[in-house]
XYZ file of C-alpha atoms in Angstrom:
657
model
C 115.493 73.427 125.363
C 113.248 72.659 121.868
C 109.964 72.418 124.178
C 110.818 76.450 126.051
C 112.213 78.152 123.132
C 111.920 78.717 119.994
C 113.960 80.138 116.872
C 112.991 82.030 114.257
C 115.102 83.759 112.077
C 113.921 87.944 112.021
C 115.404 90.314 110.416
C 119.782 90.359 110.322
C 119.614 87.547 113.111
C 117.865 84.877 115.095
C 116.587 85.952 118.081
C 114.855 84.463 120.626
C 110.444 84.437 120.625
C 109.739 82.949 123.911
C 107.384 80.289 124.333
C 105.408 78.799 121.575
C 102.589 79.947 122.847
C 103.202 83.467 122.170
C 103.024 81.937 118.580
C 100.073 79.791 118.498
C 97.953 82.870 119.123
C 98.170 83.626 116.166
C 96.082 81.570 113.505
C 97.143 80.862 110.324
C 94.145 82.710 108.173
C 95.245 85.805 109.470
C 99.327 85.588 109.436
C 98.788 88.436 106.336
C 96.936 90.834 109.165
C 98.807 90.104 112.163
C 102.290 89.361 111.506
C 105.454 88.608 114.115
C 106.741 91.789 115.055
C 110.529 92.947 116.282
C 111.322 96.702 115.873
C 108.352 97.698 118.764
C 110.162 96.115 121.113
C 113.178 94.319 120.656
C 111.680 90.864 120.813
C 109.562 88.713 118.387
C 106.231 90.179 118.955
C 102.658 89.341 117.610
C 101.816 92.532 116.300
C 98.610 92.656 118.365
C 100.259 91.852 121.624
C 102.319 95.313 121.392
C 101.475 98.824 122.757
C 103.259 100.493 119.923
C 101.687 101.264 116.293
C 102.991 99.521 113.661
C 102.823 99.009 109.572
C 105.126 95.996 107.933
C 105.681 95.685 104.156
C 106.010 92.694 103.385
C 108.878 91.226 99.872
C 105.305 89.931 98.998
C 103.761 93.661 98.689
C 106.460 95.274 97.346
C 107.141 92.862 94.579
C 103.183 92.953 93.338
C 103.807 97.096 93.662
C 106.780 97.082 91.561
C 108.541 98.753 94.568
C 111.918 99.799 94.581
C 113.157 102.424 95.797
C 112.571 103.042 99.475
C 110.926 106.676 99.793
C 107.913 104.886 97.516
C 107.223 101.915 99.762
C 106.433 103.851 102.335
C 104.311 106.779 100.514
C 100.932 105.441 102.184
C 102.256 104.132 105.884
C 100.015 106.167 107.586
C 101.066 109.201 109.798
C 104.103 109.512 106.935
C 105.112 112.189 104.567
C 107.676 112.686 101.962
C 108.990 115.436 100.426
C 111.230 115.403 97.513
C 112.701 117.889 95.698
C 111.103 117.217 92.306
C 113.340 114.871 90.198
C 114.635 111.104 91.179
C 117.474 111.407 92.757
C 116.898 114.796 94.838
C 117.400 115.065 97.940
C 113.536 113.140 99.893
C 112.438 113.907 103.539
C 110.140 111.539 105.463
C 107.313 113.215 108.151
C 106.114 111.163 110.676
C 103.007 111.883 113.144
C 104.268 115.833 111.743
C 107.257 115.733 113.885
C 110.641 117.836 111.990
C 112.459 115.535 109.284
C 115.279 114.605 111.426
C 113.292 112.944 113.630
C 112.865 109.457 112.669
C 115.823 106.618 113.144
C 116.116 104.578 110.131
C 117.612 101.071 110.036
C 119.064 98.821 107.636
C 119.652 95.148 109.318
C 119.494 97.205 113.154
C 122.346 100.204 111.305
C 121.025 103.783 111.899
C 121.779 105.052 108.221
C 121.032 109.089 109.786
C 123.971 111.081 109.576
C 125.106 113.230 113.295
C 121.747 115.087 114.541
C 119.263 112.773 112.623
C 118.796 114.011 108.880
C 118.417 111.272 106.467
C 118.431 111.510 102.986
C 115.859 108.240 101.480
C 116.861 109.197 97.396
C 119.007 106.302 96.884
C 118.050 103.975 99.699
C 116.361 101.099 97.687
C 114.793 97.737 98.249
C 116.822 95.240 96.886
C 116.759 91.943 98.851
C 114.866 92.839 101.410
C 113.000 90.449 103.483
C 110.051 93.455 104.657
C 110.127 96.715 106.266
C 108.675 97.615 110.310
C 107.354 100.992 110.619
C 106.805 101.773 114.031
C 104.911 104.858 114.872
C 105.405 107.009 118.721
C 108.468 107.649 120.426
C 111.281 104.042 120.472
C 114.080 106.308 121.674
C 114.294 103.711 124.741
C 115.394 100.946 122.448
C 117.536 103.029 119.700
C 118.431 106.070 121.215
C 118.917 109.280 119.261
C 116.359 110.228 116.642
C 113.890 107.811 117.410
C 111.454 110.935 118.494
C 108.501 110.351 116.104
C 109.173 106.535 114.895
C 111.431 104.352 113.375
C 112.153 102.999 109.483
C 113.556 98.919 109.748
C 114.636 97.417 106.978
C 115.356 93.962 106.771
C 117.469 91.795 104.406
C 117.022 89.141 103.470
C 118.285 85.429 104.383
C 118.926 82.256 102.857
C 117.085 79.226 102.816
C 116.898 76.460 101.033
C 117.837 75.097 97.194
C 120.401 77.079 95.048
C 117.607 80.027 93.533
C 118.653 82.785 90.844
C 116.679 84.884 89.140
C 117.515 88.442 86.908
C 115.188 91.707 86.206
C 115.367 94.113 83.799
C 112.473 96.666 83.472
C 112.810 100.422 81.371
C 110.234 103.307 80.439
C 109.823 107.062 80.524
C 112.522 109.601 80.663
C 115.237 106.923 79.516
C 114.687 104.635 82.673
C 116.248 101.640 82.968
C 117.001 99.699 86.117
C 118.266 95.763 86.171
C 118.361 93.494 89.484
C 120.524 90.497 89.989
C 119.801 87.979 92.502
C 120.811 85.062 94.108
C 120.194 82.757 97.380
C 120.368 79.601 98.975
C 121.316 77.513 101.945
C 121.571 74.302 104.659
C 120.016 74.162 107.975
C 124.182 75.379 108.701
C 124.543 77.939 106.262
C 122.915 80.588 104.088
C 123.649 83.542 101.887
C 121.733 86.122 99.803
C 123.264 88.088 97.467
C 121.836 90.538 95.229
C 123.031 93.806 92.642
C 121.281 96.306 90.688
C 121.470 99.233 88.646
C 119.372 102.024 88.116
C 119.227 105.345 85.437
C 117.548 107.739 84.228
C 118.229 111.204 81.935
C 114.663 112.935 85.298
C 112.612 114.738 83.960
C 114.087 118.463 83.569
C 115.723 118.870 79.788
C 118.990 118.534 80.614
C 121.834 117.903 83.406
C 119.665 115.778 85.453
C 121.262 112.489 85.189
C 120.841 110.152 87.760
C 122.739 106.702 87.846
C 122.343 103.925 91.330
C 123.960 101.502 91.689
C 123.836 98.744 94.637
C 125.875 95.632 95.726
C 123.578 94.304 98.851
C 124.658 91.012 100.427
C 124.034 88.549 103.365
C 125.805 84.950 104.943
C 124.228 83.544 108.062
C 124.968 80.366 110.130
C 124.499 78.472 112.842
C 126.955 76.141 113.899
C 124.794 74.711 116.528
C 121.866 75.199 118.126
C 122.236 77.521 120.723
C 124.627 79.997 118.616
C 123.832 82.352 115.297
C 124.960 84.388 113.532
C 124.878 86.404 110.447
C 127.594 88.561 108.817
C 125.226 91.970 106.303
C 127.204 94.582 103.811
C 125.340 96.497 101.732
C 126.610 99.614 99.224
C 125.842 102.018 97.234
C 127.551 104.624 94.557
C 125.505 107.220 93.586
C 125.451 110.346 91.164
C 122.646 113.197 90.871
C 122.718 116.291 87.933
C 120.708 118.850 88.877
C 119.609 122.344 86.894
C 118.418 123.501 90.254
C 118.977 125.987 92.518
C 117.184 126.404 96.255
C 114.346 128.308 94.646
C 114.122 124.903 92.103
C 115.347 127.454 89.500
C 116.936 125.835 85.755
C 119.628 126.846 84.521
C 122.721 125.266 85.883
C 124.560 123.054 83.101
C 127.039 121.255 85.075
C 125.755 120.264 89.418
C 125.560 116.546 90.705
C 126.066 114.921 94.360
C 127.504 111.889 94.714
C 127.012 109.645 97.829
C 129.324 106.869 98.903
C 127.012 104.730 101.247
C 128.213 101.419 103.234
C 126.755 99.463 105.724
C 127.555 96.872 107.429
C 126.931 94.782 110.428
C 127.708 91.717 112.559
C 125.501 89.606 115.085
C 126.672 87.662 117.002
C 124.086 85.932 119.454
C 124.576 82.760 121.998
C 121.462 81.006 123.884
C 122.646 81.034 127.480
C 119.782 78.754 129.050
C 117.038 77.909 127.647
C 114.918 81.374 128.299
C 118.574 83.463 128.647
C 119.913 84.804 125.158
C 122.991 87.367 124.949
C 123.168 88.935 121.173
C 126.156 91.490 120.516
C 126.014 93.942 117.041
C 128.784 95.648 115.551
C 127.848 98.550 112.861
C 129.332 100.719 110.969
C 127.367 103.319 108.259
C 130.128 105.581 106.418
C 128.987 108.225 103.722
C 131.581 109.455 101.450
C 130.362 112.609 98.821
C 129.429 116.156 97.858
C 128.902 118.264 95.304
C 130.516 120.031 92.432
C 128.891 122.494 91.304
C 131.169 124.424 88.651
C 130.953 127.917 86.836
C 129.225 126.835 83.672
C 131.683 128.967 81.621
C 134.466 131.586 81.083
C 130.772 134.750 81.960
C 129.675 132.344 84.449
C 130.570 135.239 87.231
C 127.416 136.807 88.360
C 126.440 135.794 91.742
C 127.914 132.786 93.750
C 128.779 131.063 90.630
C 130.477 128.071 92.011
C 130.230 125.754 94.958
C 132.336 123.064 95.400
C 132.483 119.916 98.936
C 133.648 116.703 100.139
C 131.707 115.209 103.012
C 133.120 111.653 105.138
C 130.421 111.076 107.780
C 131.131 107.531 109.677
C 128.733 106.001 112.877
C 130.885 103.124 114.461
C 128.429 100.786 117.568
C 128.891 98.111 118.868
C 126.221 96.873 121.079
C 125.119 93.916 123.955
C 121.995 93.056 124.071
C 120.533 90.474 126.802
C 116.866 88.719 126.054
C 115.847 86.932 129.298
C 111.837 85.073 129.704
C 110.614 85.370 132.976
C 108.293 83.384 132.554
C 105.985 82.041 129.603
C 104.895 85.620 128.380
C 106.913 87.772 129.896
C 109.831 89.179 128.588
C 113.045 91.799 129.385
C 115.462 93.362 127.002
C 118.267 95.066 128.958
C 121.328 96.305 126.006
C 124.639 98.917 126.760
C 125.869 100.690 122.946
C 128.742 102.397 122.684
C 128.451 104.837 119.427
C 130.637 107.044 117.719
C 130.655 109.177 115.455
C 132.172 112.006 113.121
C 132.866 113.905 110.664
C 135.790 115.358 107.855
C 133.669 118.609 105.760
C 134.824 121.975 104.008
C 133.437 123.090 101.106
C 134.394 126.028 99.283
C 132.205 129.182 97.387
C 133.327 131.716 94.964
C 130.763 134.980 94.076
C 130.913 137.923 92.897
C 131.515 139.501 96.192
C 134.604 137.350 97.018
C 135.521 133.046 97.735
C 135.020 131.965 101.324
C 134.992 128.499 102.897
C 134.754 126.636 105.476
C 135.899 122.789 106.837
C 135.922 121.281 110.533
C 136.726 118.039 111.528
C 134.885 116.876 115.141
C 134.372 113.067 116.612
C 131.505 112.148 119.669
C 131.192 109.576 121.739
C 127.610 108.517 123.180
C 127.187 105.729 125.829
C 123.539 104.794 126.460
C 121.974 101.711 129.306
C 118.307 100.795 128.589
C 116.134 98.200 129.948
C 112.977 97.011 128.893
C 110.319 95.018 130.293
C 107.206 93.512 128.733
C 104.907 91.393 130.207
C 101.653 89.610 130.220
C 100.107 90.829 134.226
C 96.921 89.252 133.536
C 94.552 87.599 130.866
C 94.509 89.746 127.673
C 96.300 92.817 129.462
C 100.630 93.177 128.151
C 102.059 96.292 129.905
C 105.233 97.837 128.758
C 107.433 99.927 130.326
C 111.683 101.115 130.345
C 113.901 103.167 130.645
C 117.271 105.088 128.702
C 120.226 106.683 129.864
C 123.143 108.526 127.293
C 125.943 109.696 128.460
C 126.976 111.831 125.248
C 130.065 113.816 124.421
C 128.287 117.278 123.650
C 125.471 117.478 125.896
C 126.042 114.994 128.621
C 122.952 113.459 130.272
C 119.667 112.581 128.876
C 116.742 110.266 129.851
C 114.305 108.431 127.830
C 111.626 106.461 128.997
C 108.647 104.599 127.680
C 105.385 102.703 128.953
C 102.832 101.384 127.517
C 99.110 99.488 128.126
C 97.555 96.450 125.829
C 94.418 95.010 126.497
C 93.114 92.544 124.429
C 88.890 92.499 125.682
C 88.520 89.847 122.893
C 90.521 87.677 119.648
C 89.127 90.381 117.297
C 89.431 93.574 119.835
C 92.091 94.904 121.396
C 92.901 98.845 123.064
C 96.395 100.478 123.398
C 97.821 103.380 125.548
C 101.191 104.264 125.409
C 103.845 107.643 126.767
C 107.237 108.235 125.973
C 109.728 110.352 126.180
C 112.970 111.020 123.269
C 115.145 113.164 122.081
C 117.358 114.372 118.845
C 121.003 115.067 119.586
C 122.013 118.244 117.496
C 123.895 117.894 114.393
C 127.453 118.416 114.061
C 127.113 121.625 112.149
C 125.479 123.793 114.783
C 127.310 122.176 117.451
C 130.856 122.962 115.247
C 130.032 125.164 112.562
C 132.610 127.692 112.276
C 131.557 128.973 108.437
C 130.885 132.984 107.224
C 127.133 132.896 107.759
C 127.100 129.911 110.649
C 128.539 128.988 114.309
C 128.331 126.505 115.959
C 126.936 126.661 119.392
C 129.158 123.498 121.935
C 125.772 124.535 124.259
C 122.884 123.222 122.787
C 120.906 120.685 124.673
C 118.764 117.634 123.232
C 115.427 118.398 121.362
C 113.117 116.737 123.282
C 109.202 115.188 122.545
C 107.213 113.934 125.159
C 104.346 111.759 123.270
C 101.281 110.341 123.096
C 98.332 108.286 122.452
C 95.310 105.330 121.941
C 94.263 103.055 119.663
C 91.512 101.097 118.951
C 91.787 98.051 116.996
C 88.655 95.553 115.924
C 89.088 92.458 114.058
C 85.830 90.629 111.933
C 84.081 88.962 109.375
C 86.491 86.449 110.666
C 90.135 88.211 110.983
C 89.405 89.006 107.450
C 88.729 92.443 107.721
C 91.158 94.342 110.423
C 89.829 98.408 111.580
C 92.504 100.058 113.581
C 92.456 103.721 115.036
C 94.731 105.872 116.836
C 94.614 109.133 118.025
C 98.079 110.567 118.950
C 100.133 113.646 120.570
C 103.323 115.064 120.576
C 104.799 117.910 122.199
C 108.390 119.008 121.112
C 110.786 121.184 123.031
C 113.886 122.898 122.762
C 113.618 123.066 119.024
C 116.860 124.344 117.460
C 116.761 127.705 115.439
C 119.479 129.147 113.398
C 118.921 132.956 113.432
C 121.086 135.855 111.382
C 120.665 138.008 114.394
C 122.158 136.566 117.254
C 121.801 138.185 120.270
C 125.752 139.560 119.711
C 127.587 139.128 116.738
C 129.894 137.010 118.512
C 127.701 134.985 119.761
C 126.450 131.406 118.154
C 123.930 131.235 115.484
C 121.581 128.175 116.784
C 119.292 127.844 120.278
C 117.156 125.838 121.927
C 114.155 128.304 122.055
C 111.522 126.544 118.965
C 108.657 124.678 120.557
C 105.369 122.910 118.074
C 102.529 120.716 118.786
C 101.079 117.871 116.926
C 98.557 116.118 116.778
C 96.128 113.897 114.698
C 94.099 111.400 113.686
C 95.374 107.398 112.092
C 92.898 104.904 111.117
C 93.652 101.742 108.766
C 91.586 98.899 107.096
C 92.943 95.954 105.736
C 90.139 94.029 104.287
C 90.226 90.082 101.679
C 87.121 90.903 99.794
C 86.155 88.130 97.780
C 86.838 86.699 94.480
C 90.865 87.244 94.613
C 90.234 90.974 95.744
C 92.107 93.051 99.124
C 92.178 96.538 99.801
C 94.002 98.411 102.195
C 93.442 102.057 103.450
C 95.411 104.541 105.964
C 93.985 107.823 106.377
C 95.832 110.469 108.795
C 94.062 114.018 109.851
C 97.123 115.797 111.518
C 97.225 119.277 113.430
C 100.601 120.501 113.769
C 101.240 124.558 115.155
C 103.866 126.579 116.210
C 103.280 127.086 120.605
C 106.829 129.167 120.613
C 108.525 130.952 117.620
C 111.843 131.366 119.023
C 114.315 134.017 118.227
C 112.616 135.629 114.112
C 109.531 136.978 113.851
C 107.239 138.078 110.626
C 106.195 135.457 108.209
C 108.627 134.396 106.498
C 110.616 133.231 109.607
C 111.521 129.057 110.394
C 108.800 129.130 112.715
C 105.429 132.102 113.073
C 103.763 130.935 116.129
C 100.058 129.648 115.914
C 100.712 128.557 112.238
C 101.503 125.067 110.756
C 104.101 123.281 110.746
C 105.999 122.997 107.256
C 105.109 120.430 104.452
C 103.207 117.830 106.244
C 99.642 118.060 105.159
C 96.961 118.603 106.960
C 94.898 115.002 105.231
C 96.281 112.525 103.804
C 94.638 109.427 101.915
C 95.221 106.204 100.620
C 93.631 103.246 99.463
C 95.176 100.233 98.454
C 93.658 97.522 95.914
C 94.988 94.695 95.313
C 93.314 91.802 92.425
C 94.729 88.252 92.052
C 93.267 87.257 88.307
C 94.862 83.859 89.212
C 97.619 82.363 90.466
C 99.741 83.761 87.315
C 98.606 86.780 87.735
C 98.104 89.990 89.364
C 97.206 94.070 89.289
C 97.778 96.418 91.983
C 96.120 100.220 91.844
C 96.850 102.807 94.645
C 94.907 106.556 95.362
C 97.175 108.654 97.347
C 95.416 111.981 98.541
C 97.782 114.289 99.691
C 96.298 117.981 100.841
C 97.493 120.640 101.058
C 100.193 122.052 103.189
C 102.396 125.461 104.398
C 105.769 125.751 102.762
C 108.176 128.907 101.239
C 109.060 130.158 98.242
C 112.667 131.465 97.898
C 112.448 133.213 94.389
C 112.781 136.266 96.027
C 116.255 135.397 97.880
C 113.944 135.793 101.142
C 111.056 132.611 102.416
C 107.622 133.948 101.718
C 104.605 132.195 102.530
C 103.411 129.447 100.179
C 100.528 126.781 100.170
C 101.290 124.111 98.152
C 97.782 122.619 96.798
C 96.984 119.662 97.678
C 96.693 116.549 95.219
C 95.378 113.474 93.500
C 96.996 110.743 91.876
C 96.649 106.790 90.527
C 99.920 103.994 91.144
C 98.816 100.749 89.157
C 100.781 97.940 88.281
C 100.758 94.614 87.581
C 102.256 91.067 87.290
C 101.819 87.716 84.739
C 103.993 84.439 84.681
C 104.706 82.979 82.220
C 106.004 79.696 81.926
C 106.324 78.936 85.474
C 109.271 77.703 86.516
C 109.896 74.301 89.190
C 112.022 71.478 89.205
C 115.449 72.625 87.489
C 112.788 74.732 84.949
C 112.947 78.386 85.152
C 110.489 80.789 85.284
C 109.208 83.746 83.177
C 107.437 87.493 83.712
C 106.500 89.672 82.942
C 105.614 93.130 84.625
C 104.778 96.619 84.225
C 103.925 100.355 86.336
C 102.806 103.414 85.833
C 102.944 106.342 88.159
C 100.527 109.158 87.936
C 99.131 107.654 85.627
C 96.258 110.555 84.922
C 100.002 112.571 85.175
C 98.831 114.736 87.669
C 100.139 117.888 88.300
C 102.140 119.009 91.504
C 105.108 119.939 94.145
C 106.185 118.061 97.928
C 108.984 121.362 97.717
C 107.693 124.397 96.565
C 109.050 125.528 92.857
C 109.962 121.974 92.133
C 107.822 120.118 89.967
C 107.357 116.391 89.866
C 107.379 113.342 87.781
C 104.584 113.364 84.855
C 102.876 109.578 83.697
C 105.964 107.180 83.932
C 105.506 103.922 82.644
C 107.870 101.077 83.062
C 107.987 97.652 81.412
C 109.811 94.801 82.274
C 110.982 91.188 82.964
C 111.953 88.442 85.670
C 113.323 85.269 84.880
C 114.275 82.375 87.269
C 115.774 78.860 88.463
């Protein structure tokens, strides 16, 4: 069996990589430019052999840039945009290739952290205990079901291996920020562990009521009782509280509003090799979020307008997935699976205003059963084909068929071309389906939002694989978009309908180069063109969708350049230049939704790390770190009305043994 299989630790479990020749194609000196990926195919694959567009961010990348928040790690990925409402802890939305903010499935160790219906807030997701992050651009509903419309972001927790070692890191700086992280890991061939705990707090950027704190516990235990069986248990708990003085338009004034959120992520994966080229995997997962908003009257005189609000919300997603990985030949593999998922939400809200008190609540659940199969094969030398399909049977919307196909052609070891096409979907949110509030009524007959996408990409490496250039053209067509309307056809009718449509197309260009004298440069440029094809019910410049207009908060041009200089084995520095072009948005300060244009901006971040004492053989190590965000103190906004942090300096140290 050992002559045919290789067990490689990838993400949250041991998965089969089927003949050794797959890995042998990857020269040792190009590993950093062409790593193994898992998310795109569900089988470990050399990135250049996949028909999908994939970016990999490693723990080393995060460490060199001093990044500890997931949203900061994603900012410089081609085709991806982040929009955060102001200070640290403010709601952070993710847009990929022009899709809606609920069109990206975010996974932690295989566990989806999206709310039912796709929404995900990146504000409190950190990079604690992370081994790497994979970003797949393009439709992946065949493998991941709902929400994977314009892409998937997956975070893999590190695996414990080798002798026991630990590290403690602390840093502090602007806005009274303080961060502390402790890690310990180790293991043998039979069992391994990796544990992490962190605490972060800041007073925020506003003059009052802007404190933010986040506590994260993360742990992984993996075991291999024999060479055919593996198991992995991953748990992550986060407790965050965010105080905000701003209203929905970004105006400051509230003295005591805050949001709390407790998040639990759990995954248990069991893997068993049934034959030399056949593996069965069972993944059981849970994601539970408990939180709400507390905004009491600021005082006895606070009785005008909507002066008080509170809400509680508990959302749970449970899933059991059985998957089979089979290798038909040395270059062909099949993945087939069945997944049962249960979603549940309990929520209640109460608002007080000069017009009286309003309350709403609901307690709903739904189930989804998905069946999928995907086959990947090399037809002839240098040509790989991927084809797959999935059927989802959902309590709320019935059945939906997803499909995906792609071809990759390696003309030479340095040049390749990719073509792929896919159909994906996003289920309605619980609120869109079941709301019973004063100004909103759910529609149980909503269909899923759907997309048809295709792309073609060209990749070329030169100068002995030291330079990699890639360009991808993509085209996405979004249909059956769910729209809210204040004026339904009949006063008793629902307020949500599948009526809008939009297109998004563009070009992504990526560059990776290892220059002389320890200098490495990475670059990403995105040209994006979005347009509303059908505005749906509402009309006028302030409507949610305006025919012919751009989609909101998605820039036409975005560019990032990252330069890392290694001065010696003991010191390195990184500088990131990031340009985000102008974007369309809405101004809510007057109670309406007047269209505005957010101007483009250019910011620079720098980071450095130096080793004071090198550890080893039981000796402790000591590193000093520095990170400066927005070096030139540029004033800009990612959401209209909400200012962002100015120059932020963080200084720290890490001690390990």
